[in-house]
Coordinates of C-alpha atoms and ligand atoms in Angstrom, one line a residue:
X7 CA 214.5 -120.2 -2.8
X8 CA 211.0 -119.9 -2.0
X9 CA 210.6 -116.7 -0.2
X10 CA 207.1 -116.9 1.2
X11 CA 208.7 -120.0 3.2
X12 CA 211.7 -118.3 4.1
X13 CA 209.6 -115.6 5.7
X14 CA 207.8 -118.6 8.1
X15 CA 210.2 -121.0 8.6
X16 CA 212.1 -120.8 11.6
X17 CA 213.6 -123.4 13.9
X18 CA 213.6 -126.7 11.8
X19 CA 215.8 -128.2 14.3
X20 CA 213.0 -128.7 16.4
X21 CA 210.1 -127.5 14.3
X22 CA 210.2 -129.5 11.3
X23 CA 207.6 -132.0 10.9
X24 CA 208.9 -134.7 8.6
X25 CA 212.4 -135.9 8.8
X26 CA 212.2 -135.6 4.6
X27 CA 212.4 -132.2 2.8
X28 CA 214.2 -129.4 1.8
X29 CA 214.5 -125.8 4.4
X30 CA 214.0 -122.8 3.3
X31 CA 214.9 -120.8 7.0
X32 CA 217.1 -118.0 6.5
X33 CA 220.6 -119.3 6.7
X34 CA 221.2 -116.5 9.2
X35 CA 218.9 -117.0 11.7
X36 CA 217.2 -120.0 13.8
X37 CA 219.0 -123.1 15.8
X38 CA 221.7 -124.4 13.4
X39 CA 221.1 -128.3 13.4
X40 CA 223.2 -130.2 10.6
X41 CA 221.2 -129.3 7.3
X42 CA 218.5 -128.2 8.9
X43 CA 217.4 -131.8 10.3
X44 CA 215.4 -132.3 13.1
X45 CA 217.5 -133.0 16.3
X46 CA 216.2 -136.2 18.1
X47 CA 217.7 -139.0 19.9
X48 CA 214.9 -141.2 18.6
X49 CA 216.3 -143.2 15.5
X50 CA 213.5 -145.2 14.4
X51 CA 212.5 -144.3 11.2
X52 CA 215.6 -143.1 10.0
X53 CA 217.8 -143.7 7.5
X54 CA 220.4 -141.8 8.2
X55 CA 222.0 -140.1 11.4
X56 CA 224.2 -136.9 11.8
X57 CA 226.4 -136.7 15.3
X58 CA 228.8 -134.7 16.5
X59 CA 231.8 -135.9 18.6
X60 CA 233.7 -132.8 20.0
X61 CA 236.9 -134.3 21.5
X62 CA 240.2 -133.2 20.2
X63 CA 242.0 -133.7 23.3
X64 CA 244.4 -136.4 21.1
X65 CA 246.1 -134.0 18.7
X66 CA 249.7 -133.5 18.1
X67 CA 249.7 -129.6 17.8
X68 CA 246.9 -127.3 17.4
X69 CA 244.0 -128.1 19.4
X70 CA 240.1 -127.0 18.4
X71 CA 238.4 -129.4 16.9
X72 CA 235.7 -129.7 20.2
X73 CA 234.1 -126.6 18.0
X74 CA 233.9 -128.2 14.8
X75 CA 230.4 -129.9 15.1
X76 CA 229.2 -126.8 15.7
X77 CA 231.0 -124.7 13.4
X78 CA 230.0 -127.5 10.2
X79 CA 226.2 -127.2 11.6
X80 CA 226.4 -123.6 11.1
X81 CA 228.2 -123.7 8.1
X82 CA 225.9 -126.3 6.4
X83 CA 222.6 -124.2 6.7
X84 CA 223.3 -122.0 3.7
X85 CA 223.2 -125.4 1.9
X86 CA 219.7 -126.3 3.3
X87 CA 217.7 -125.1 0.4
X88 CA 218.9 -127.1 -2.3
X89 CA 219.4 -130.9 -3.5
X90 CA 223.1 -130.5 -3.3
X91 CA 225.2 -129.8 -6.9
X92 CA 226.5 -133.0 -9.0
X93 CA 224.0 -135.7 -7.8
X94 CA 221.1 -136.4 -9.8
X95 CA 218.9 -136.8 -6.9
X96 CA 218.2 -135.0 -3.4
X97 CA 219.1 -136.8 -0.7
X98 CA 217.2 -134.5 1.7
X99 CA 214.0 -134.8 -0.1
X100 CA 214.1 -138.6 -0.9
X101 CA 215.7 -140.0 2.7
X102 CA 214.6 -140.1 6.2
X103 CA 217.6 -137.9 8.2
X104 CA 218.1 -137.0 11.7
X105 CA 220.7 -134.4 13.7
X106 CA 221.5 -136.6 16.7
X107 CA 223.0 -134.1 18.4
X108 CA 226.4 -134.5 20.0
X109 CA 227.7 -137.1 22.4
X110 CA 228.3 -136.5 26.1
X111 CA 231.5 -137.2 27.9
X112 CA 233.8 -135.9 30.7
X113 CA 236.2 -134.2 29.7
X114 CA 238.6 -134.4 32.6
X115 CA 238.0 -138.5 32.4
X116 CA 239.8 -138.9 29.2
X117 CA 240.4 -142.3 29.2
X118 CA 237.0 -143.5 29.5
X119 CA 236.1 -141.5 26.3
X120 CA 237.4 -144.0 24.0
X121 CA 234.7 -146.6 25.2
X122 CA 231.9 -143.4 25.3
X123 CA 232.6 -143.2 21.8
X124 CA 232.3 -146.6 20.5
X125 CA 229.1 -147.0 22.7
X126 CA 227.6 -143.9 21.4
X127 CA 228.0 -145.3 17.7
X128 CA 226.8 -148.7 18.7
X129 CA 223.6 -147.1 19.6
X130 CA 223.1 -145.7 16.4
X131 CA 225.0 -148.7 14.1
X132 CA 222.6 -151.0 16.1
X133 CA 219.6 -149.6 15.2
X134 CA 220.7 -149.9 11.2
X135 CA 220.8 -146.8 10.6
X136 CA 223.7 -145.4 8.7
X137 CA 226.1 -143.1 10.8
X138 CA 227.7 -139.5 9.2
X139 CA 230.1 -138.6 12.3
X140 CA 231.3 -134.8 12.7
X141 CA 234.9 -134.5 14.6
X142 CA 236.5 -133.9 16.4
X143 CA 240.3 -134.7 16.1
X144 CA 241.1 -138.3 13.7
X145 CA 241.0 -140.6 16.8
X146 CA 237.5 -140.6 17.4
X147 CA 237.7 -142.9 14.1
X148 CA 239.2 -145.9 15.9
X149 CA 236.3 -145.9 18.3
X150 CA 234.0 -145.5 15.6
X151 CA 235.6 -148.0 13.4
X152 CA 235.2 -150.5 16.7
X153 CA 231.8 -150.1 16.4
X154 CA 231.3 -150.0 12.6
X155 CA 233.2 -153.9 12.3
X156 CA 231.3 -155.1 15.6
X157 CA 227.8 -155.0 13.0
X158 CA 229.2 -155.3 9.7
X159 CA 232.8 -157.2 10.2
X160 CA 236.4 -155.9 9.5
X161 CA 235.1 -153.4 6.6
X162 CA 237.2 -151.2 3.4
X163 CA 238.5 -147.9 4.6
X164 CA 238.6 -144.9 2.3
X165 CA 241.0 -142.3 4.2
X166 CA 241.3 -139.0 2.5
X167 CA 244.3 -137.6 4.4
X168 CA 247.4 -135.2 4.9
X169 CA 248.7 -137.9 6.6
X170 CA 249.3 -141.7 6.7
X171 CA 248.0 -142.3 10.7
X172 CA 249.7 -145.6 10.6
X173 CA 253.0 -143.9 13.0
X174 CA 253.9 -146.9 15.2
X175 CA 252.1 -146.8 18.8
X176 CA 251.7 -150.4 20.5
X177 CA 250.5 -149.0 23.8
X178 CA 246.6 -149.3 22.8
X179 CA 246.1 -147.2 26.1
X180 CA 247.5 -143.9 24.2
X181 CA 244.9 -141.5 23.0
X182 CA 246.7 -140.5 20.0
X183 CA 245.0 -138.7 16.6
X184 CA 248.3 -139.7 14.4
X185 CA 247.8 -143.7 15.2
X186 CA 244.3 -144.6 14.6
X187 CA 245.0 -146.2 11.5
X188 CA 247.8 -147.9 12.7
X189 CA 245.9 -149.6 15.9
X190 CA 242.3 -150.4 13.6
X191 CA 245.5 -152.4 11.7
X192 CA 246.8 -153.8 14.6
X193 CA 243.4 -154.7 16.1
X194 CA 241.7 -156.0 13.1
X195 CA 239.3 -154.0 12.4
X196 CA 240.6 -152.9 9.2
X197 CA 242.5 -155.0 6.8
X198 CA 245.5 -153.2 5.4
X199 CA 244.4 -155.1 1.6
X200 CA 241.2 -153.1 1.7
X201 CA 242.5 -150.0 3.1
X202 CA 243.2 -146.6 0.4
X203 CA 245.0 -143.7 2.0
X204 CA 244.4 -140.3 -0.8
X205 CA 245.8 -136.9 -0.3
X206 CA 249.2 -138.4 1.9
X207 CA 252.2 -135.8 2.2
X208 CA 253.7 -136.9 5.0
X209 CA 256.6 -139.2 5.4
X210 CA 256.2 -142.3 6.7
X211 CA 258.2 -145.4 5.5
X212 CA 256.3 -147.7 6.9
X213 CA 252.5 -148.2 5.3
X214 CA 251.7 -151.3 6.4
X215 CA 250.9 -152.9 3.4
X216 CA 247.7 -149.5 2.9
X217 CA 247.2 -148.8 -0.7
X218 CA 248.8 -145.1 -0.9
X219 CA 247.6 -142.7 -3.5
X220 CA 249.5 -139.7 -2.3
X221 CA 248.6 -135.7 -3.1
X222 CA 251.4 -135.9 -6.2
X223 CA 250.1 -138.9 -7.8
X224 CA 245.9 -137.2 -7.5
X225 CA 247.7 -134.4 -9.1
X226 CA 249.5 -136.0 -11.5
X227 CA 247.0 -139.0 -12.5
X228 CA 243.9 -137.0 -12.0
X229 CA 240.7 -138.0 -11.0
X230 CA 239.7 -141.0 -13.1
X231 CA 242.8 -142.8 -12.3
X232 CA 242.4 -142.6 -8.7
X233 CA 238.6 -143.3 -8.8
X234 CA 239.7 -146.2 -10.3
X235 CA 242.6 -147.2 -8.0
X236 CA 240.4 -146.4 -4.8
X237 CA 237.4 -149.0 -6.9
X238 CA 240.0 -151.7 -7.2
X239 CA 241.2 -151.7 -3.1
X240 CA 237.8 -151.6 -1.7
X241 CA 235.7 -153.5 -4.6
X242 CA 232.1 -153.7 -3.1
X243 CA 232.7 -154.4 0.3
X244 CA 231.2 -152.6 3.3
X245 CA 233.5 -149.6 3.2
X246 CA 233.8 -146.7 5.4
X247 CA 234.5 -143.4 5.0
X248 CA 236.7 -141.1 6.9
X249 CA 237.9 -137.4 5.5
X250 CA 240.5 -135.8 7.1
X251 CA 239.7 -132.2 6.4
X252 CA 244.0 -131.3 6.6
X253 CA 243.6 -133.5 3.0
X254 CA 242.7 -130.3 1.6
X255 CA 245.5 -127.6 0.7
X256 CA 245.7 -125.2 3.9
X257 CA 244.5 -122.6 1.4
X258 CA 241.0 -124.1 1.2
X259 CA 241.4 -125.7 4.9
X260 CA 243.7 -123.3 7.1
X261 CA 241.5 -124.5 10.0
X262 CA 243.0 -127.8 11.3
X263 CA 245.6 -128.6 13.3
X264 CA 248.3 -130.1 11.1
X265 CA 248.5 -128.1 7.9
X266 CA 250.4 -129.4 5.0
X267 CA 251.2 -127.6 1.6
X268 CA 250.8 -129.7 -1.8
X269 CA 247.3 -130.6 -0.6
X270 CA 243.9 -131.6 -2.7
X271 CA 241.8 -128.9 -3.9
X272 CA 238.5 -128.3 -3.1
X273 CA 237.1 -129.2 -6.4
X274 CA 239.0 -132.2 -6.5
X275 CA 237.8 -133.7 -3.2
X276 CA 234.3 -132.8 -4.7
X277 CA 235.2 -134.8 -7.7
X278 CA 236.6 -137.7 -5.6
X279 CA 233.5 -138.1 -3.3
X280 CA 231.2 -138.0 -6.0
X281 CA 232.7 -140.0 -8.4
X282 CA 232.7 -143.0 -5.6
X283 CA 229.0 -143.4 -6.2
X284 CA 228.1 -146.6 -5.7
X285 CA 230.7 -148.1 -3.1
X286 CA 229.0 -150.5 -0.2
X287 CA 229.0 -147.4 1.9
X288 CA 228.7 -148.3 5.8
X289 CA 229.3 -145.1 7.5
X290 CA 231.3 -141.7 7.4
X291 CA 233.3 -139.2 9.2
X292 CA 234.9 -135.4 8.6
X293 CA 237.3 -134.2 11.1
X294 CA 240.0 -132.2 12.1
X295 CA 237.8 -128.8 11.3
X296 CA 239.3 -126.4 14.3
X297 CA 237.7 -123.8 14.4
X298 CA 239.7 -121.2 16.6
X299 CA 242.3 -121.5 13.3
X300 CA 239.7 -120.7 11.0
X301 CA 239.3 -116.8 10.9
X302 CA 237.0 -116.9 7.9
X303 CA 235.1 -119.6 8.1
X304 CA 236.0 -120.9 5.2
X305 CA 237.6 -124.4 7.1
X306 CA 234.0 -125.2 8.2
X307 CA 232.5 -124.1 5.0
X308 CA 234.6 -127.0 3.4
X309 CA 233.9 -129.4 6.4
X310 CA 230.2 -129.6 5.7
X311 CA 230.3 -130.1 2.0
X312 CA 232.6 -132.9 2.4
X313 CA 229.6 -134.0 5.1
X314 CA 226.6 -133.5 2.8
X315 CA 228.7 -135.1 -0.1
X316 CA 229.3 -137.9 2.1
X317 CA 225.3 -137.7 3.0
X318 CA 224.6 -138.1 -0.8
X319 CA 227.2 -141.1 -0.9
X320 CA 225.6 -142.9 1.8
X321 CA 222.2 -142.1 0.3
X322 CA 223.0 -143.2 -2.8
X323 CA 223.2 -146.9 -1.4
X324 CA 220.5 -146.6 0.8
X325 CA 218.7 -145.1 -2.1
X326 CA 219.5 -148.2 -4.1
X327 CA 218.8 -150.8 -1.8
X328 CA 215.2 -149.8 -1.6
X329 CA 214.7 -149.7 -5.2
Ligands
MN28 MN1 244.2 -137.9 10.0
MN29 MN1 245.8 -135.4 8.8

């Protein structure tokens, strides 16, 4: 670190003056934007947007996950000071990244957030630049999904998962975190052929035809092999991103709503995200973080290095493009 920074630096949230560079503020101290970008609601210029989406009003048991935004921004500034581990590159040097803050809604008008959502990532979708979501519970992907294919078409999913969230639910009007995958199916937004579903331990006869490389066969196979089974779904095509953070064992991710034993380990989701390097990367989600369960901290810890991996990801093909 360089300590004659770290002894002026304060506030980059709103005090940094290029969207590009490392921070060196005291992890400790100062407003806790995502990585120490700049909060704004203007996009132009950037490459890449951080929001926060703090609804969890759809889960199944444990609620929470309207703190995890929060929680991941806090967690993520003892990570400011460094190109993160594993890359080759620093994707907080080398692209233009903003904090856009969270998005509003009622939240005694329920139904209406659904639409709120899929607006909210319109806006930032529809300005080209490349969307990293914080949740949240898991449905806020459908929305965001609904606005990912309304730019780029029905696109590959990547779901890094406890569960399958494909449990049958034909009433589109439910608000459910255990269905979205099930209704992006339904709705064609997602094409079961170019949908992957890692880290599953949950029953669920039905998959609807979505590649499933379940926590046993990561453990068993290893990393390589499912690198290369997750390559062969999605091939190059516009492919987003979401990462349940319950894919994780509950002893790296005891904060989330629906624990289940058997899970990834920390080091292997690492593995995973980076080794996808080069996918058509469209966008990217963590969620499920819930704070309230997370006594040490040590959920949201996890929650925003899965998001700065999946900044690096996304970087990676931005990065690439403008070579
Ligand atoms: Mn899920
Ligand atoms: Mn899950």
């Amino acid at each position: 670190m360089a300590l004659e920074d770290a002894k002026t630096q304060i506030d980059q949230a709103f005090t940094r003056a290029e969207l590009r560079g490392l921070s060196f503020e005291n992890a400790f101290g100062g407003a806790t934007s995502f990585l120490r970008r700049r909060y704004s609601k203007d996009l132009s210029g950037a490459q890449i947007a951080i929001t926060g989406i703090p609804f969890d009003q759809a889960v199944t048991n444990r609620p929470g996950t309207r703190f995890g935004p929060r929680a991941i921004r806090e967690a993520s500034t003892l990570q400011a000071f460094d190109a993160p581990y594993g890359w080759g590159y620093d994707p907080l040097s080398e692209l233009a990244i903003v904090d856009y803050g969270d998005m509003a809604f009622d939240y005694a008008n329920v139904a209406e957030v659904p639409a709120r959502i899929e607006a909210h990532l319109a806006g930032i979708v529809n300005a080209g630049v490349m969307p990293i979501t914080l949740g949240g519970d898991h449905f806020i992907t459908l929305p965001i999904l609904r606005a990912v294919a309304a730019k780029h078409g029905p696109v590959a999913l990547i779901q890094i998962d406890a569960h399958s969230d494909t449990w049958a639910d034909d009433d589109m009007n439910r608000i459910d975190h255990g269905t979205f995958l099930y209704k992006a199916i339904k709705q064609g937004i997602v094409a079961p052929q170019t949908t992957v579903s890692v880290g599953i331990r949950t029953d669920n006869p039905d998959t609807l035809g979505v590649s499933i490389l379940d926590a046993p066969s990561v453990h068993q196979d290893g990393i390589d092999a499912t690198l290369a089974r997750i390559r062969d779904v999605v091939g190059d095509r516009p492919t987003y991103v979401t990462f349940d953070i319950d894919a994780l064992d509950p002893a790296f991710a005891p904060g989330t709503g629906t624990p289940v034993w058997g899970g990834l380990a920390s080091w292997q989701a690492a593995a995973l995200l980076r080794g996808l390097k080069g996918i058509n990367m469209v966008g990217g989600d963590v969620v499920e973080v819930s704070p309230p369960y997370d006594p040490t901290g040590v959920t949201a810890i996890a929650g925003a290095h899965v998001a700065t991996e999946l900044l690096a990801l996304a970087g990676w093909g931005l990065r690439k493009e403008g070579l």
